[in-house]
Structure formats: structure tokens, C-alpha cells
């Protein structure tokens, strides 16, 4: 089985590290973490992820700007982006922010797994 490549962009390194280790333990994913949003676009170009989990509120650059950089790049334009955010709850919207699906923080492993299953049709 080909492992799916996931990029997690979030300025909270403890969160990205824990999520990376948890997802890689399933054997279904290769995960790269980036804790500086200003590097996210270049890391995505180099890593070529199958899906990007992207925090919205980060220092220096917000996730909306990072998503725009990624969408503007022909190499990355079709990579699914799922926002991770504490600024809204799942109940407040139609589960999208700016046309992107999102998961509300604090996010559970069950919510991450469900999201990945919806995108890839696999069990995590």
C-alpha cells in the first residue's frame, strides 16, 4: 500500500509532533510537520503532500494567505487543504471557511481519522 503524504502546518510544535507520531503509527501515512507558516508553501512544493492540515492563526502569516499561495501554484492547486482552527466551532458554520473544510481545535483523533477517511477512503 502506498502511504499517503500529509503536511501539517501549525505554529504549535507540540501539537504537530504528537499528530505526526500518532498518524505515522497507523502505517498509512508519511507526515511532515512545519511550524513556520512562511515556509509552508516551499515545504509543500518539496514534499508534495496528498493533503495539508493548515492552522489559520499563526505568527508572520495566516493560514488563509498560505492557502492562497498553495492554490496559486499549479503544482499544488489540487491538493486538499483542511484548516485547523480554534477561532470557530464546528457548530457555527457549514463546516467550511473560505471554501475550505475545517476541523475545530482542540481536534480529536477521531475527527482527524474521519476527515482522512473522507478524503482517502481508508481506515487510519
XYZ file of C-alpha atoms in Angstrom:
124
model
C 0.000 0.000 0.000
C 1.226 3.484 -0.835
C 1.357 5.683 2.217
C -0.489 8.980 1.875
C 1.656 12.046 2.396
C 0.327 14.570 4.915
C 1.687 18.034 5.661
C 0.740 19.616 8.996
C 1.345 23.366 9.203
C 0.815 24.770 12.699
C 2.948 27.013 14.907
C 2.339 24.720 17.913
C 5.208 22.248 17.618
C 3.907 20.001 20.414
C 0.630 19.574 18.542
C 2.262 18.837 15.180
C 4.728 16.383 16.733
C 2.003 14.443 18.545
C -0.225 14.330 15.466
C 2.697 13.245 13.266
C 3.671 10.394 15.596
C 0.065 9.259 16.035
C -0.703 9.233 12.306
C 2.563 7.577 11.304
C 1.952 4.838 13.890
C -1.053 3.684 11.800
C 1.298 2.745 8.965
C -0.924 4.562 6.453
C 0.764 7.962 6.366
C 4.062 9.715 5.912
C 3.787 13.006 7.776
C 5.834 16.174 7.572
C 5.367 18.985 10.040
C 6.125 22.660 9.509
C 5.871 25.131 12.374
C 6.636 28.319 10.418
C 3.839 29.345 8.073
C 6.237 31.409 5.968
C 7.948 28.144 4.918
C 4.738 26.184 4.246
C 4.477 26.808 0.508
C 8.091 25.804 -0.185
C 7.816 22.744 2.052
C 4.617 21.725 0.235
C 6.347 22.079 -3.156
C 9.234 19.893 -1.999
C 7.170 17.299 -0.066
C 4.212 17.072 -2.499
C 1.568 16.131 0.076
C -1.700 14.362 -0.675
C -3.425 16.565 1.939
C -2.490 19.600 4.029
C -3.728 20.328 7.552
C -3.285 24.082 7.966
C -3.666 26.255 11.064
C -5.279 29.636 10.421
C -3.855 31.800 13.216
C -0.050 31.803 13.052
C 2.592 34.474 13.569
C 4.054 36.221 10.481
C 1.464 34.812 8.007
C -2.022 33.461 8.469
C -3.333 30.203 7.085
C -5.615 31.970 4.612
C -2.591 33.550 2.940
C -0.745 30.224 2.934
C -3.780 28.524 1.357
C -3.838 31.217 -1.345
C -0.133 30.640 -2.098
C -0.773 26.913 -2.426
C -3.876 27.345 -4.599
C -1.959 29.733 -6.889
C 0.761 27.150 -7.535
C -0.131 24.857 -10.467
C 1.859 22.017 -8.852
C -0.197 22.223 -5.644
C -3.516 23.686 -6.780
C -5.439 20.425 -6.384
C -4.021 19.336 -3.031
C -6.845 19.253 -0.466
C -6.436 21.732 2.389
C -8.200 21.272 5.724
C -7.977 24.189 8.126
C -7.356 23.525 11.809
C -8.621 26.381 13.943
C -9.763 27.447 17.377
C -11.405 30.644 16.093
C -14.737 28.996 15.240
C -16.554 25.889 16.337
C -17.875 23.133 14.107
C -21.427 24.206 15.009
C -21.034 27.835 13.902
C -20.597 27.326 10.145
C -21.330 24.954 7.289
C -18.004 23.232 8.050
C -16.107 25.495 5.632
C -14.025 28.625 5.957
C -13.295 30.453 2.719
C -14.353 27.388 0.752
C -12.047 25.045 2.689
C -13.235 22.373 5.130
C -12.045 22.806 8.699
C -11.702 20.979 11.981
C -12.192 22.938 15.202
C -9.437 22.848 17.809
C -8.980 21.162 20.106
C -9.284 18.469 17.477
C -9.756 14.834 18.413
C -8.011 11.912 16.788
C -11.448 10.604 15.809
C -12.163 13.835 13.899
C -8.785 13.651 12.127
C -9.359 9.985 11.242
C -12.868 10.697 9.937
C -11.521 13.562 7.812
C -8.769 11.368 6.359
C -11.248 8.565 5.647
C -13.486 11.034 3.789
C -10.572 12.221 1.654
C -8.842 8.910 1.022
C -11.446 6.248 1.722
C -9.051 4.440 4.057
C -9.044 3.420 7.659
C -6.421 5.217 9.730
